[in-house]
């Protein structure tokens, strides 16, 4: 099977509605924060804790999707 098989692929377009759009925004924010930390030395405990919380939500939602598949 390939990753393009949408029946078994959790990486879907928002219109398919499997994952909340908030996770797309969170991934974009995480990338930006990581780049700022890597290249500018700019990071904070508050941002890290926020990303950990959204990551936990992502894992919970992903588990539900996988269990119902």
mmCIF file of C-alpha atoms in Angstrom:
data_model
loop_
_atom_site.group_PDB
_atom_site.id
_atom_site.type_symbol
_atom_site.label_atom_id
_atom_site.label_comp_id
_atom_site.label_asym_id
_atom_site.label_seq_id
_atom_site.Cartn_x
_atom_site.Cartn_y
_atom_site.Cartn_z
ATOM 1 C CA UNK A 1 0.000 0.000 0.000
ATOM 2 C CA UNK A 2 1.102 3.527 -0.648
ATOM 3 C CA UNK A 3 0.733 6.640 1.454
ATOM 4 C CA UNK A 4 -1.652 7.977 -1.219
ATOM 5 C CA UNK A 5 -4.311 5.453 -0.243
ATOM 6 C CA UNK A 6 -6.795 7.779 1.478
ATOM 7 C CA UNK A 7 -8.688 4.909 3.089
ATOM 8 C CA UNK A 8 -5.784 4.217 5.457
ATOM 9 C CA UNK A 9 -4.106 7.613 5.534
ATOM 10 C CA UNK A 10 -4.539 9.910 8.549
ATOM 11 C CA UNK A 11 -2.780 12.707 6.646
ATOM 12 C CA UNK A 12 -5.918 13.970 4.973
ATOM 13 C CA UNK A 13 -7.157 17.197 3.563
ATOM 14 C CA UNK A 14 -9.252 19.297 5.954
ATOM 15 C CA UNK A 15 -12.362 18.583 3.868
ATOM 16 C CA UNK A 16 -12.181 14.919 4.822
ATOM 17 C CA UNK A 17 -12.572 15.976 8.431
ATOM 18 C CA UNK A 18 -10.626 13.251 10.185
ATOM 19 C CA UNK A 19 -8.344 15.557 12.152
ATOM 20 C CA UNK A 20 -9.171 18.956 13.513
ATOM 21 C CA UNK A 21 -7.737 21.908 11.590
ATOM 22 C CA UNK A 22 -6.230 23.170 14.859
ATOM 23 C CA UNK A 23 -3.509 20.552 14.447
ATOM 24 C CA UNK A 24 -2.447 22.011 11.100
ATOM 25 C CA UNK A 25 -2.052 25.391 12.760
ATOM 26 C CA UNK A 26 -0.194 23.804 15.684
ATOM 27 C CA UNK A 27 2.265 22.060 13.358
ATOM 28 C CA UNK A 28 2.946 25.337 11.573
ATOM 29 C CA UNK A 29 3.505 27.063 14.910
ATOM 30 C CA UNK A 30 5.765 24.250 16.135
ATOM 31 C CA UNK A 31 7.904 24.540 13.000
ATOM 32 C CA UNK A 32 8.202 28.294 13.438
ATOM 33 C CA UNK A 33 9.065 28.010 17.133
ATOM 34 C CA UNK A 34 11.651 25.309 16.432
ATOM 35 C CA UNK A 35 13.292 27.443 13.755
ATOM 36 C CA UNK A 36 13.369 30.439 16.103
ATOM 37 C CA UNK A 37 14.928 28.301 18.816
ATOM 38 C CA UNK A 38 17.477 26.753 16.445
ATOM 39 C CA UNK A 39 18.561 29.849 14.576
ATOM 40 C CA UNK A 40 17.864 32.702 16.974
ATOM 41 C CA UNK A 41 18.120 31.104 20.405
ATOM 42 C CA UNK A 42 14.578 32.321 21.065
ATOM 43 C CA UNK A 43 12.453 29.843 23.046
ATOM 44 C CA UNK A 44 10.306 29.745 26.157
ATOM 45 C CA UNK A 45 8.934 27.295 28.669
ATOM 46 C CA UNK A 46 5.427 28.652 28.044
ATOM 47 C CA UNK A 47 5.537 27.896 24.299
ATOM 48 C CA UNK A 48 7.001 24.463 24.967
ATOM 49 C CA UNK A 49 4.259 23.590 27.448
ATOM 50 C CA UNK A 50 1.603 24.821 25.017
ATOM 51 C CA UNK A 51 2.960 22.596 22.238
ATOM 52 C CA UNK A 52 3.148 19.613 24.593
ATOM 53 C CA UNK A 53 -0.532 20.098 25.456
ATOM 54 C CA UNK A 54 -1.618 20.273 21.806
ATOM 55 C CA UNK A 55 0.557 17.237 21.053
ATOM 56 C CA UNK A 56 -1.280 15.257 23.717
ATOM 57 C CA UNK A 57 -4.605 16.304 22.152
ATOM 58 C CA UNK A 58 -3.299 15.221 18.744
ATOM 59 C CA UNK A 59 -2.365 11.791 20.081
ATOM 60 C CA UNK A 60 -5.774 11.339 21.719
ATOM 61 C CA UNK A 61 -7.639 12.309 18.558
ATOM 62 C CA UNK A 62 -5.373 10.160 16.386
ATOM 63 C CA UNK A 63 -5.996 7.127 18.589
ATOM 64 C CA UNK A 64 -9.759 7.584 18.243
ATOM 65 C CA UNK A 65 -9.443 7.763 14.451
ATOM 66 C CA UNK A 66 -7.250 4.670 14.301
ATOM 67 C CA UNK A 67 -9.532 2.694 16.615
ATOM 68 C CA UNK A 68 -12.551 3.496 14.437
ATOM 69 C CA UNK A 69 -10.811 2.682 11.162
#
